[in-house]
Amino acid sequence: MISNADVQFSERLQAVYHCPADELPPHLIRYTRLIDSFHTRYGDTGTATIVRAPGRVNLIGEHTDYNGYPVLPMTIDRDIVFIIAPSEGNEINLTNEDPSFGERSFTASRTITPYKQGDWGNYVKAAVQGLIHEGVVEERSAKGFRAVVGGTIPGSAGLSSSSALVVASGLAFLAVNDKSFEPMLLADQLARAERYVGMEGGGMDQAISLLGVAGKALKINFYPLRQESIQLPESAAFVVCNSLVQASKSESGRDAYNLRVVECRVAAALFSSSLSKKLGKPITARLLSDLAPSLLHRTEREVEQDARMALGTQPLSLLEIALRLGEDPSEVRRRLCTLKDGSVVAEPPEGFKLWQRYRHVVSEAARVERAAAALSSGALDEFAALMNESHASCRDDYEVSCDELEALVTIARGHGAIGARLTGAGFGGCTVNIVPVEHVGRFLSGVRRAYYETYRRDHPEKIFVPFRSIDDVLFVCRATKGAGVV
Ligand code: NG1
């Protein structure tokens, strides 16, 4: 017999996943399985709580967040779910539904030693340590929890599985400590907390996971964090294609990402120092967005010319940067090339590509504004054109694409996508494509054949991540509710 509680739970899940009733059974089966494994693993602990945090796909605005410029992501219906109950003391015990991840346990405290780099438990540690550090949960009275964790977001694919894990962990820790939360504030706190894993990331992923709205994309601005929701179109779908190349944050991907962060930081320092000299007054800039034309009271053209003069169009060595800043190279290394965890980003042999990186960030920021307006007014061809321009800029100026992403984008455009671009940090991971609804069927079958069968078969020298079902790597996005207690 179906109880009232069952009906209520189904209705709640339907609201969370923004799906018709006939698409609910797989979600119900998954939650039931997770709850069962919680009871099998931990016995009867009284009432268990469910928290979830969705992944996201960024429609446009890549590598703009840590420069203080906006992004335009939407949540996806792939998420991380925690079934939790408070533990006796401050111990945190984690069982992952996927046995290959293994069990983890640690104590909630202000300073938690990380597991080895790339370990999934580090994302939980990041949230717990971060919330204690921020003073949200007191170290002395902190309660731990037991959890079964289940995830459906492909890892290392630019769909923000790591931030969803941080957000879900944060929510779990707050729930067992009886703390309510304000999503905007928590998004900022967890963005800072996630730097524990060694990425100098911006705040996009935690913000969209927490603030996401069913059926909508969000334009998110930073410093201070604010959002504007935009209705998604009915006449077109956003489709994700996974290149099956791991955009791993724990290895070279993380270093390449951090180098871009440093290049932007150096560009802001050089440009502001040169402007200060030119204008005869101190101009301070922590972020590239501090040097936006509107803040400098100068035209876009003037600012572009000034930036070109300040940065030069050729890559610069550390010594050249130091000379231009009038500082000692060791001081530049300490001030601009050192990450929050104390590690220093090495000077690239070809030099720091400041002008190229600057040009991407500033042009991408302008594209986000135009794209938000285009999406709001239903001008989908314009939106699609901006996605294509964004991809070219990510590839040519920011250099975060790779052969497989290029192949996927070309294939997508040949099978009905009007706009196609890499999404997330890049270096592998996924593309996002805008496809008129009448072409979605043709798009899915065409890309499946051309990339997942033919391209993969024709490139035996490459390492592609294996997948269980095509729906895990090629799927239409549906924006779900943001993270919270279910
Ligand atoms: P993903 O796609 O999750 O690796 C990273 C950063 C974002 C943003 C994008 C690029 C983290 C947690 N995420 O996202 O903040 O900078 O790259 O737009 O660092």
Short mmCIF file of C-alpha atoms and ligand atoms in Angstrom, two decimals:
data_model
loop_
_atom_site.label_atom_id
_atom_site.label_comp_id
_atom_site.label_asym_id
_atom_site.label_seq_id
_atom_site.Cartn_x
_atom_site.Cartn_y
_atom_site.Cartn_z
CA MET A 1 0.00 0.00 0.00
CA ILE A 2 1.21 3.51 -0.82
CA SER A 3 1.28 5.73 2.27
CA ASN A 4 0.79 9.50 2.46
CA ALA A 5 4.49 9.86 3.22
CA ASP A 6 5.33 8.00 -0.02
CA VAL A 7 3.09 10.30 -2.01
CA GLN A 8 4.63 13.37 -0.37
CA PHE A 9 8.13 12.11 -1.07
CA SER A 10 7.27 11.47 -4.74
CA GLU A 11 5.85 14.97 -5.06
CA ARG A 12 8.94 16.43 -3.48
CA LEU A 13 11.23 14.54 -5.86
CA GLN A 14 9.14 15.63 -8.81
CA ALA A 15 9.59 19.26 -7.77
CA VAL A 16 13.33 18.74 -7.24
CA TYR A 17 13.93 17.06 -10.61
CA HIS A 18 11.39 19.16 -12.49
CA CYS A 19 10.21 16.07 -14.36
CA PRO A 20 6.90 14.56 -15.43
CA ALA A 21 5.49 11.82 -13.14
CA ASP A 22 6.37 9.03 -15.58
CA GLU A 23 10.09 9.90 -15.26
CA LEU A 24 10.01 9.62 -11.48
CA PRO A 25 10.49 5.84 -10.98
CA PRO A 26 14.29 5.78 -11.61
CA HIS A 27 14.73 8.57 -9.02
CA LEU A 28 12.52 6.73 -6.50
CA ILE A 29 14.41 3.49 -7.08
CA ARG A 30 17.75 5.26 -6.55
CA TYR A 31 16.70 6.96 -3.30
CA THR A 32 15.19 3.72 -1.97
CA ARG A 33 18.41 1.87 -2.77
CA LEU A 34 20.52 4.52 -1.00
CA ILE A 35 18.28 4.49 2.08
CA ASP A 36 18.40 0.68 2.18
CA SER A 37 22.18 0.65 1.96
CA PHE A 38 22.33 3.26 4.73
CA HIS A 39 20.35 0.95 7.05
CA THR A 40 22.35 -2.09 6.01
CA ARG A 41 25.63 -0.27 6.68
CA TYR A 42 24.78 1.61 9.89
CA GLY A 43 21.77 -0.26 11.35
CA ASP A 44 18.84 1.59 12.86
CA THR A 45 19.99 5.13 13.64
CA GLY A 46 16.53 6.67 13.98
CA THR A 47 15.45 9.12 11.29
CA ALA A 48 17.88 9.62 8.46
CA THR A 49 18.12 12.91 6.57
CA ILE A 50 18.61 13.24 2.81
CA VAL A 51 20.63 16.06 1.28
CA ARG A 52 21.46 16.51 -2.38
CA ALA A 53 23.54 18.86 -4.51
CA PRO A 54 23.32 19.03 -8.32
CA GLY A 55 26.13 19.31 -10.86
CA ARG A 56 25.98 22.01 -13.49
CA VAL A 57 26.70 22.82 -17.08
CA ASN A 58 28.06 26.25 -17.85
CA LEU A 59 26.34 27.65 -20.95
CA ILE A 60 28.77 30.54 -21.38
CA GLY A 61 31.29 32.50 -19.28
CA GLU A 62 34.36 30.29 -19.00
CA HIS A 63 37.26 31.20 -16.71
CA THR A 64 35.55 34.47 -15.88
CA ASP A 65 34.44 33.74 -12.30
CA TYR A 66 37.86 33.99 -10.63
CA ASN A 67 38.41 37.24 -12.52
CA GLY A 68 35.29 38.76 -10.96
CA TYR A 69 33.25 38.58 -14.18
CA PRO A 70 29.87 36.79 -14.58
CA VAL A 71 28.96 33.28 -15.69
CA LEU A 72 25.77 31.72 -17.07
CA PRO A 73 25.32 28.12 -15.89
CA MET A 74 22.32 25.87 -15.22
CA THR A 75 21.95 22.89 -12.89
CA ILE A 76 21.63 19.40 -14.40
CA ASP A 77 19.63 16.41 -13.21
CA ARG A 78 22.79 14.56 -12.15
CA ASP A 79 23.66 15.01 -8.51
CA ILE A 80 25.28 13.85 -5.28
CA VAL A 81 22.95 12.48 -2.62
CA PHE A 82 23.89 11.91 1.05
CA ILE A 83 21.76 9.82 3.40
CA ILE A 84 22.92 10.92 6.86
CA ALA A 85 22.42 10.55 10.59
CA PRO A 86 24.40 12.25 13.37
CA SER A 87 27.21 10.19 14.90
CA GLU A 88 27.85 9.94 18.65
CA GLY A 89 30.84 12.29 18.70
CA ASN A 90 32.64 14.33 16.05
CA GLU A 91 33.58 11.37 13.83
CA ILE A 92 32.55 11.49 10.17
CA ASN A 93 32.04 8.09 8.52
CA LEU A 94 31.48 7.87 4.79
CA THR A 95 30.44 4.94 2.65
CA ASN A 96 30.25 5.48 -1.07
CA GLU A 97 27.64 3.61 -3.04
CA ASP A 98 30.34 2.96 -5.62
CA PRO A 99 32.63 0.48 -3.84
CA SER A 100 35.63 1.54 -5.94
CA PHE A 101 35.76 4.77 -3.88
CA GLY A 102 36.16 2.95 -0.57
CA GLU A 103 35.08 3.99 2.94
CA ARG A 104 36.50 7.04 4.69
CA SER A 105 36.41 8.32 8.26
CA PHE A 106 37.92 11.33 9.98
CA THR A 107 37.30 13.72 12.85
CA ALA A 108 35.68 17.12 12.36
CA SER A 109 38.17 19.78 13.41
CA ARG A 110 39.67 23.13 12.45
CA THR A 111 42.70 21.57 10.80
CA ILE A 112 42.15 18.28 9.01
CA THR A 113 45.07 16.55 7.31
CA PRO A 114 44.12 15.77 3.71
CA TYR A 115 44.15 12.28 2.21
CA LYS A 116 46.45 11.84 -0.76
CA GLN A 117 45.79 14.19 -3.66
CA GLY A 118 42.64 13.38 -5.66
CA ASP A 119 41.01 11.31 -2.92
CA TRP A 120 37.21 11.73 -2.86
CA GLY A 121 37.22 12.16 0.93
CA ASN A 122 39.16 15.43 0.56
CA TYR A 123 36.07 17.19 -0.79
CA VAL A 124 34.15 16.24 2.37
CA LYS A 125 37.09 17.31 4.53
CA ALA A 126 37.20 20.62 2.60
CA ALA A 127 33.59 21.44 3.51
CA VAL A 128 33.86 20.37 7.16
CA GLN A 129 37.14 22.17 7.83
CA GLY A 130 35.91 25.22 5.91
CA LEU A 131 32.68 25.58 7.90
CA ILE A 132 34.55 25.28 11.19
CA HIS A 133 37.15 27.73 9.98
CA GLU A 134 34.44 30.22 8.98
CA GLY A 135 32.96 29.95 12.47
CA VAL A 136 29.67 28.50 11.20
CA VAL A 137 30.08 25.35 13.30
CA GLU A 138 32.03 25.53 16.54
CA GLU A 139 34.95 23.12 16.72
CA ARG A 140 34.34 22.24 20.39
CA SER A 141 30.71 21.24 19.95
CA ALA A 142 30.85 19.98 16.35
CA LYS A 143 28.84 16.81 15.72
CA GLY A 144 29.93 14.33 13.08
CA PHE A 145 27.78 12.16 10.86
CA ARG A 146 27.48 8.79 9.18
CA ALA A 147 26.63 8.86 5.52
CA VAL A 148 25.98 6.78 2.48
CA VAL A 149 26.94 8.82 -0.57
CA GLY A 150 25.67 8.22 -4.10
CA GLY A 151 26.57 10.26 -7.17
CA THR A 152 25.44 10.39 -10.80
CA ILE A 153 27.64 13.26 -12.04
CA PRO A 154 30.47 11.99 -14.26
CA GLY A 155 33.78 12.81 -12.53
CA SER A 156 36.54 14.98 -14.03
CA ALA A 157 34.20 16.04 -16.84
CA GLY A 158 33.71 19.75 -16.21
CA LEU A 159 30.22 19.14 -14.77
CA SER A 160 31.24 20.10 -11.26
CA SER A 161 31.03 16.77 -9.48
CA SER A 162 33.66 17.96 -7.00
CA SER A 163 31.81 21.10 -5.99
CA ALA A 164 28.53 19.17 -5.73
CA LEU A 165 30.31 16.84 -3.31
CA VAL A 166 31.61 19.82 -1.31
CA VAL A 167 28.14 21.40 -1.24
CA ALA A 168 26.38 18.16 -0.21
CA SER A 169 29.02 17.61 2.50
CA GLY A 170 28.54 21.13 3.79
CA LEU A 171 24.76 20.68 3.93
CA ALA A 172 25.16 17.34 5.73
CA PHE A 173 27.49 18.89 8.32
CA LEU A 174 25.13 21.83 8.88
CA ALA A 175 22.08 19.54 9.14
CA VAL A 176 23.52 17.34 11.91
CA ASN A 177 24.68 20.44 13.76
CA ASP A 178 21.19 21.99 13.54
CA LYS A 179 22.41 25.01 11.61
CA SER A 180 20.22 26.74 9.08
CA PHE A 181 21.92 28.36 6.11
CA GLU A 182 21.59 31.26 3.75
CA PRO A 183 22.43 29.93 0.24
CA MET A 184 24.37 33.00 -0.98
CA LEU A 185 26.55 33.13 2.12
CA LEU A 186 27.08 29.37 2.13
CA ALA A 187 28.06 29.44 -1.57
CA ASP A 188 30.82 31.95 -0.77
CA GLN A 189 31.98 29.99 2.27
CA LEU A 190 32.12 26.70 0.37
CA ALA A 191 33.91 28.29 -2.59
CA ARG A 192 36.66 29.32 -0.16
CA ALA A 193 36.50 25.91 1.53
CA GLU A 194 37.04 24.01 -1.73
CA ARG A 195 40.45 25.63 -2.24
CA TYR A 196 41.54 23.04 0.36
CA VAL A 197 41.96 20.64 -2.58
CA GLY A 198 44.53 22.92 -4.22
CA MET A 199 42.50 24.53 -7.05
CA GLU A 200 42.31 28.32 -6.98
CA GLY A 201 38.76 28.09 -8.35
CA GLY A 202 36.19 30.85 -8.67
CA GLY A 203 32.77 30.61 -7.07
CA MET A 204 30.60 29.51 -9.99
CA ASP A 205 30.15 25.84 -9.13
CA GLN A 206 29.16 26.16 -5.49
CA ALA A 207 26.86 29.10 -6.34
CA ILE A 208 24.90 27.37 -9.11
CA SER A 209 24.63 24.14 -7.11
CA LEU A 210 23.12 26.02 -4.15
CA LEU A 211 21.14 28.70 -5.93
CA GLY A 212 19.96 26.72 -8.98
CA VAL A 213 16.32 27.06 -10.03
CA ALA A 214 14.30 24.33 -11.79
CA GLY A 215 13.75 25.13 -15.47
CA LYS A 216 16.07 28.15 -15.44
CA ALA A 217 19.63 29.18 -16.12
CA LEU A 218 21.29 31.69 -13.79
CA LYS A 219 23.44 34.65 -14.61
CA ILE A 220 25.73 34.86 -11.61
CA ASN A 221 27.86 37.86 -10.69
CA PHE A 222 30.58 37.85 -8.05
CA TYR A 223 31.97 40.25 -5.42
CA PRO A 224 29.32 40.45 -4.11
CA LEU A 225 27.57 37.28 -5.21
CA ARG A 226 24.25 37.95 -6.94
CA GLN A 227 22.06 36.13 -9.40
CA GLU A 228 19.40 36.63 -12.03
CA SER A 229 17.37 33.66 -13.29
CA ILE A 230 16.59 33.27 -16.98
CA GLN A 231 13.86 30.99 -18.30
CA LEU A 232 15.26 28.23 -20.52
CA PRO A 233 13.80 28.07 -24.03
CA GLU A 234 11.15 25.52 -25.03
CA SER A 235 12.17 25.47 -28.68
CA ALA A 236 15.77 24.32 -28.07
CA ALA A 237 17.57 21.90 -25.79
CA PHE A 238 21.01 22.08 -24.21
CA VAL A 239 22.79 18.78 -24.77
CA VAL A 240 25.96 17.64 -23.02
CA CYS A 241 28.52 15.46 -24.82
CA ASN A 242 31.36 13.99 -22.79
CA SER A 243 34.66 13.79 -24.68
CA LEU A 244 35.67 10.88 -22.40
CA VAL A 245 38.99 12.65 -21.82
CA GLN A 246 39.55 13.13 -18.10
CA ALA A 247 39.83 16.80 -17.14
CA SER A 248 41.50 15.73 -13.93
CA LYS A 249 41.81 18.34 -11.21
CA SER A 250 44.26 16.34 -9.22
CA GLU A 251 46.98 16.22 -11.84
CA SER A 252 48.04 18.22 -14.89
CA GLY A 253 44.59 19.78 -15.35
CA ARG A 254 44.87 21.40 -11.94
CA ASP A 255 48.30 22.86 -12.73
CA ALA A 256 47.14 24.18 -16.10
CA TYR A 257 44.09 25.74 -14.41
CA ASN A 258 46.17 27.36 -11.66
CA LEU A 259 48.58 28.75 -14.26
CA ARG A 260 45.65 30.54 -15.96
CA VAL A 261 44.61 31.98 -12.57
CA VAL A 262 48.15 33.28 -12.00
CA GLU A 263 48.43 34.69 -15.53
CA CYS A 264 45.24 36.70 -14.94
CA ARG A 265 46.52 37.89 -11.57
CA VAL A 266 49.80 39.01 -13.12
CA ALA A 267 47.91 40.72 -15.97
CA ALA A 268 45.83 42.68 -13.42
CA ALA A 269 48.98 43.70 -11.52
CA LEU A 270 50.87 44.84 -14.63
CA PHE A 271 47.92 46.65 -16.13
CA SER A 272 47.06 48.51 -12.92
CA SER A 273 50.69 49.49 -12.35
CA SER A 274 50.97 50.82 -15.90
CA LEU A 275 47.66 52.72 -15.58
CA SER A 276 48.75 54.24 -12.28
CA LYS A 277 51.84 55.65 -14.00
CA LYS A 278 49.87 56.85 -17.00
CA LEU A 279 47.06 58.50 -15.02
CA GLY A 280 49.32 59.78 -12.23
CA LYS A 281 47.17 58.30 -9.45
CA PRO A 282 47.17 54.90 -7.74
CA ILE A 283 44.93 52.33 -9.45
CA THR A 284 44.66 49.12 -7.46
CA ALA A 285 43.27 45.95 -8.96
CA ARG A 286 43.02 42.52 -7.37
CA LEU A 287 40.93 41.12 -10.22
CA LEU A 288 40.69 41.86 -13.92
CA SER A 289 37.11 43.04 -13.34
CA ASP A 290 38.52 45.86 -11.17
CA LEU A 291 39.88 47.26 -14.44
CA ALA A 292 36.58 47.28 -16.34
CA PRO A 293 36.08 50.41 -18.52
CA SER A 294 33.03 51.51 -16.50
CA LEU A 295 35.09 51.55 -13.28
CA LEU A 296 37.98 53.40 -14.90
CA HIS A 297 35.61 55.89 -16.56
CA ARG A 298 37.26 55.18 -19.91
CA THR A 299 35.90 53.76 -23.17
CA GLU A 300 36.35 50.09 -24.06
CA ARG A 301 38.66 51.09 -26.88
CA GLU A 302 40.87 53.19 -24.62
CA VAL A 303 41.10 50.41 -22.05
CA GLU A 304 41.97 47.85 -24.72
CA GLN A 305 44.78 50.05 -26.02
CA ASP A 306 46.09 50.66 -22.49
CA ALA A 307 46.00 46.92 -21.76
CA ARG A 308 47.86 46.10 -24.94
CA MET A 309 50.55 48.62 -24.03
CA ALA A 310 50.81 47.35 -20.45
CA LEU A 311 50.89 43.64 -21.22
CA GLY A 312 52.59 43.58 -24.63
CA THR A 313 51.30 41.04 -27.12
CA GLN A 314 54.14 38.53 -26.64
CA PRO A 315 54.53 36.17 -23.67
CA LEU A 316 56.61 37.61 -20.81
CA SER A 317 59.19 35.93 -18.58
CA LEU A 318 59.13 36.35 -14.81
CA LEU A 319 62.16 38.65 -15.10
CA GLU A 320 60.45 40.86 -17.68
CA ILE A 321 57.35 41.06 -15.48
CA ALA A 322 59.48 41.98 -12.47
CA LEU A 323 61.26 44.71 -14.45
CA ARG A 324 57.96 46.18 -15.62
CA LEU A 325 56.63 46.17 -12.07
CA GLY A 326 59.90 47.51 -10.64
CA GLU A 327 60.04 44.59 -8.21
CA ASP A 328 62.44 41.82 -7.42
CA PRO A 329 61.55 38.53 -9.26
CA SER A 330 61.39 36.71 -5.92
CA GLU A 331 58.83 39.26 -4.69
CA VAL A 332 56.73 38.75 -7.85
CA ARG A 333 56.89 35.01 -7.30
CA ARG A 334 55.78 35.39 -3.68
CA ARG A 335 53.08 37.98 -4.30
CA LEU A 336 51.57 36.77 -7.57
CA CYS A 337 52.61 33.19 -8.31
CA THR A 338 51.94 31.65 -4.88
CA LEU A 339 48.70 29.75 -4.33
CA LYS A 340 46.60 29.63 -1.16
CA ASP A 341 48.19 26.31 -0.19
CA GLY A 342 51.65 27.89 -0.35
CA SER A 343 52.74 26.13 -3.56
CA VAL A 344 54.30 28.27 -6.27
CA VAL A 345 53.19 28.10 -9.92
CA ALA A 346 56.26 27.44 -12.05
CA GLU A 347 57.21 29.85 -14.81
CA PRO A 348 56.12 28.29 -18.13
CA PRO A 349 59.07 27.78 -20.54
CA GLU A 350 57.30 29.84 -23.21
CA GLY A 351 56.53 32.66 -20.72
CA PHE A 352 53.29 33.99 -19.23
CA LYS A 353 50.73 34.66 -21.99
CA LEU A 354 49.15 37.72 -20.44
CA TRP A 355 47.65 39.51 -23.43
CA GLN A 356 45.96 36.36 -24.78
CA ARG A 357 44.48 35.49 -21.40
CA TYR A 358 43.32 39.07 -20.84
CA ARG A 359 41.67 39.19 -24.27
CA HIS A 360 39.74 35.98 -23.60
CA VAL A 361 38.49 37.07 -20.17
CA VAL A 362 37.35 40.52 -21.23
CA SER A 363 35.70 39.35 -24.46
CA GLU A 364 34.05 36.41 -22.66
CA ALA A 365 32.65 38.75 -20.01
CA ALA A 366 31.05 40.85 -22.76
CA ARG A 367 29.66 37.69 -24.39
CA VAL A 368 28.00 36.65 -21.12
CA GLU A 369 26.12 39.97 -20.95
CA ARG A 370 24.98 39.67 -24.58
CA ALA A 371 24.13 35.99 -24.17
CA ALA A 372 21.99 36.66 -21.07
CA ALA A 373 20.04 39.31 -22.98
CA ALA A 374 19.68 37.00 -26.02
CA LEU A 375 18.42 34.09 -23.92
CA SER A 376 15.95 36.30 -22.06
CA SER A 377 14.48 37.60 -25.31
CA GLY A 378 14.48 34.20 -27.05
CA ALA A 379 17.11 35.24 -29.64
CA LEU A 380 18.53 31.71 -29.81
CA ASP A 381 20.54 32.15 -33.02
CA GLU A 382 22.40 35.01 -31.38
CA PHE A 383 22.92 32.96 -28.24
CA ALA A 384 24.28 30.09 -30.33
CA ALA A 385 26.66 32.38 -32.22
CA LEU A 386 28.03 33.65 -28.90
CA MET A 387 28.59 30.05 -27.73
CA ASN A 388 30.60 29.41 -30.90
CA GLU A 389 32.66 32.58 -30.38
CA SER A 390 33.27 31.57 -26.76
CA HIS A 391 34.59 28.21 -27.86
CA ALA A 392 37.01 29.81 -30.35
CA SER A 393 38.28 32.17 -27.64
CA CYS A 394 38.71 29.30 -25.13
CA ARG A 395 40.66 27.38 -27.75
CA ASP A 396 42.81 30.14 -29.26
CA ASP A 397 43.37 32.67 -26.49
CA TYR A 398 42.89 30.65 -23.32
CA GLU A 399 44.22 27.38 -24.78
CA VAL A 400 42.02 25.06 -22.75
CA SER A 401 40.69 22.88 -25.58
CA CYS A 402 42.10 19.59 -26.89
CA ASP A 403 41.79 17.43 -30.05
CA GLU A 404 38.82 15.45 -28.75
CA LEU A 405 36.83 18.56 -27.74
CA GLU A 406 37.54 20.02 -31.19
CA ALA A 407 36.31 16.83 -32.86
CA LEU A 408 33.15 16.82 -30.72
CA VAL A 409 32.35 20.46 -31.46
CA THR A 410 32.78 19.91 -35.22
CA ILE A 411 30.67 16.76 -35.16
CA ALA A 412 27.96 18.51 -33.11
CA ARG A 413 27.72 21.39 -35.55
CA GLY A 414 27.41 18.89 -38.41
CA HIS A 415 24.50 17.10 -36.72
CA GLY A 416 22.11 19.91 -35.89
CA ALA A 417 23.72 21.97 -33.08
CA ILE A 418 23.46 25.71 -33.82
CA GLY A 419 26.00 26.45 -31.09
CA ALA A 420 28.68 24.18 -29.58
CA ARG A 421 31.43 24.84 -27.08
CA LEU A 422 33.58 23.24 -24.42
CA THR A 423 32.19 23.72 -20.92
CA GLY A 424 33.90 23.97 -17.54
CA ALA A 425 37.62 24.23 -17.05
CA GLY A 426 38.45 22.43 -20.35
CA PHE A 427 41.50 20.22 -21.04
CA GLY A 428 38.98 17.42 -21.76
CA GLY A 429 35.60 16.97 -20.12
CA CYS A 430 32.38 17.95 -21.86
CA THR A 431 30.91 20.16 -24.53
CA VAL A 432 27.52 21.86 -24.31
CA ASN A 433 25.41 22.26 -27.43
CA ILE A 434 22.25 24.16 -28.25
CA VAL A 435 20.00 22.09 -30.51
CA PRO A 436 16.54 23.04 -31.85
CA VAL A 437 14.07 20.54 -30.31
CA GLU A 438 13.04 19.15 -33.69
CA HIS A 439 16.68 18.10 -34.32
CA VAL A 440 17.44 16.56 -30.92
CA GLY A 441 16.76 12.95 -32.02
CA ARG A 442 18.94 13.32 -35.12
CA PHE A 443 21.64 15.05 -33.05
CA LEU A 444 21.81 12.30 -30.44
CA SER A 445 22.00 9.46 -32.96
CA GLY A 446 24.42 11.35 -35.24
CA VAL A 447 26.87 12.26 -32.44
CA ARG A 448 26.62 8.78 -31.01
CA ARG A 449 27.67 7.27 -34.31
CA ALA A 450 30.27 9.87 -35.30
CA TYR A 451 32.05 10.32 -31.96
CA TYR A 452 31.29 7.47 -29.57
CA GLU A 453 31.58 4.81 -32.27
CA THR A 454 33.66 6.08 -35.20
CA TYR A 455 36.02 8.66 -33.64
CA ARG A 456 36.79 6.41 -30.69
CA ARG A 457 37.44 3.44 -32.93
CA ASP A 458 39.68 5.50 -35.24
CA HIS A 459 41.87 6.77 -32.35
CA PRO A 460 43.09 3.67 -30.54
CA GLU A 461 46.14 5.63 -29.36
CA LYS A 462 44.01 7.87 -27.10
CA ILE A 463 42.77 7.05 -23.62
CA PHE A 464 38.98 7.34 -23.38
CA VAL A 465 37.20 6.85 -20.07
CA PRO A 466 34.91 3.80 -20.33
CA PHE A 467 31.18 4.32 -19.85
CA ARG A 468 28.25 2.10 -18.92
CA SER A 469 25.43 3.60 -20.91
CA ILE A 470 25.36 6.22 -23.67
CA ASP A 471 22.87 8.25 -21.54
CA ASP A 472 25.66 8.81 -19.03
CA VAL A 473 27.83 10.63 -21.57
CA LEU A 474 25.39 12.13 -24.09
CA PHE A 475 22.27 13.67 -22.60
CA VAL A 476 19.76 16.49 -22.74
CA CYS A 477 20.06 18.79 -19.70
CA ARG A 478 17.16 19.48 -17.40
CA ALA A 479 17.67 22.22 -14.81
CA THR A 480 16.73 20.93 -11.35
CA LYS A 481 16.25 22.70 -8.04
CA GLY A 482 19.37 23.84 -6.24
CA ALA A 483 20.97 21.90 -3.40
CA GLY A 484 19.20 21.32 -0.10
CA VAL A 485 17.59 18.88 2.28
CA VAL A 486 15.12 16.69 0.36
P1 NG1 B 1 35.15 22.70 -13.45
O1 NG1 B 1 34.50 22.65 -14.74
O2 NG1 B 1 34.27 22.16 -12.36
O3 NG1 B 1 36.52 22.18 -13.46
C1 NG1 B 1 36.36 25.08 -12.92
C2 NG1 B 1 36.18 25.95 -11.68
C3 NG1 B 1 35.12 27.05 -11.92
C4 NG1 B 1 35.42 27.82 -13.19
C5 NG1 B 1 35.59 26.84 -14.38
C6 NG1 B 1 35.98 27.51 -15.66
C7 NG1 B 1 36.41 24.92 -9.44
C8 NG1 B 1 35.77 24.14 -8.39
N1 NG1 B 1 35.71 25.13 -10.57
O4 NG1 B 1 35.20 24.32 -13.11
O5 NG1 B 1 35.09 27.91 -10.80
O6 NG1 B 1 36.53 28.65 -13.05
O7 NG1 B 1 36.60 25.86 -14.07
O8 NG1 B 1 35.02 28.41 -16.09
O9 NG1 B 1 37.54 25.35 -9.29
#
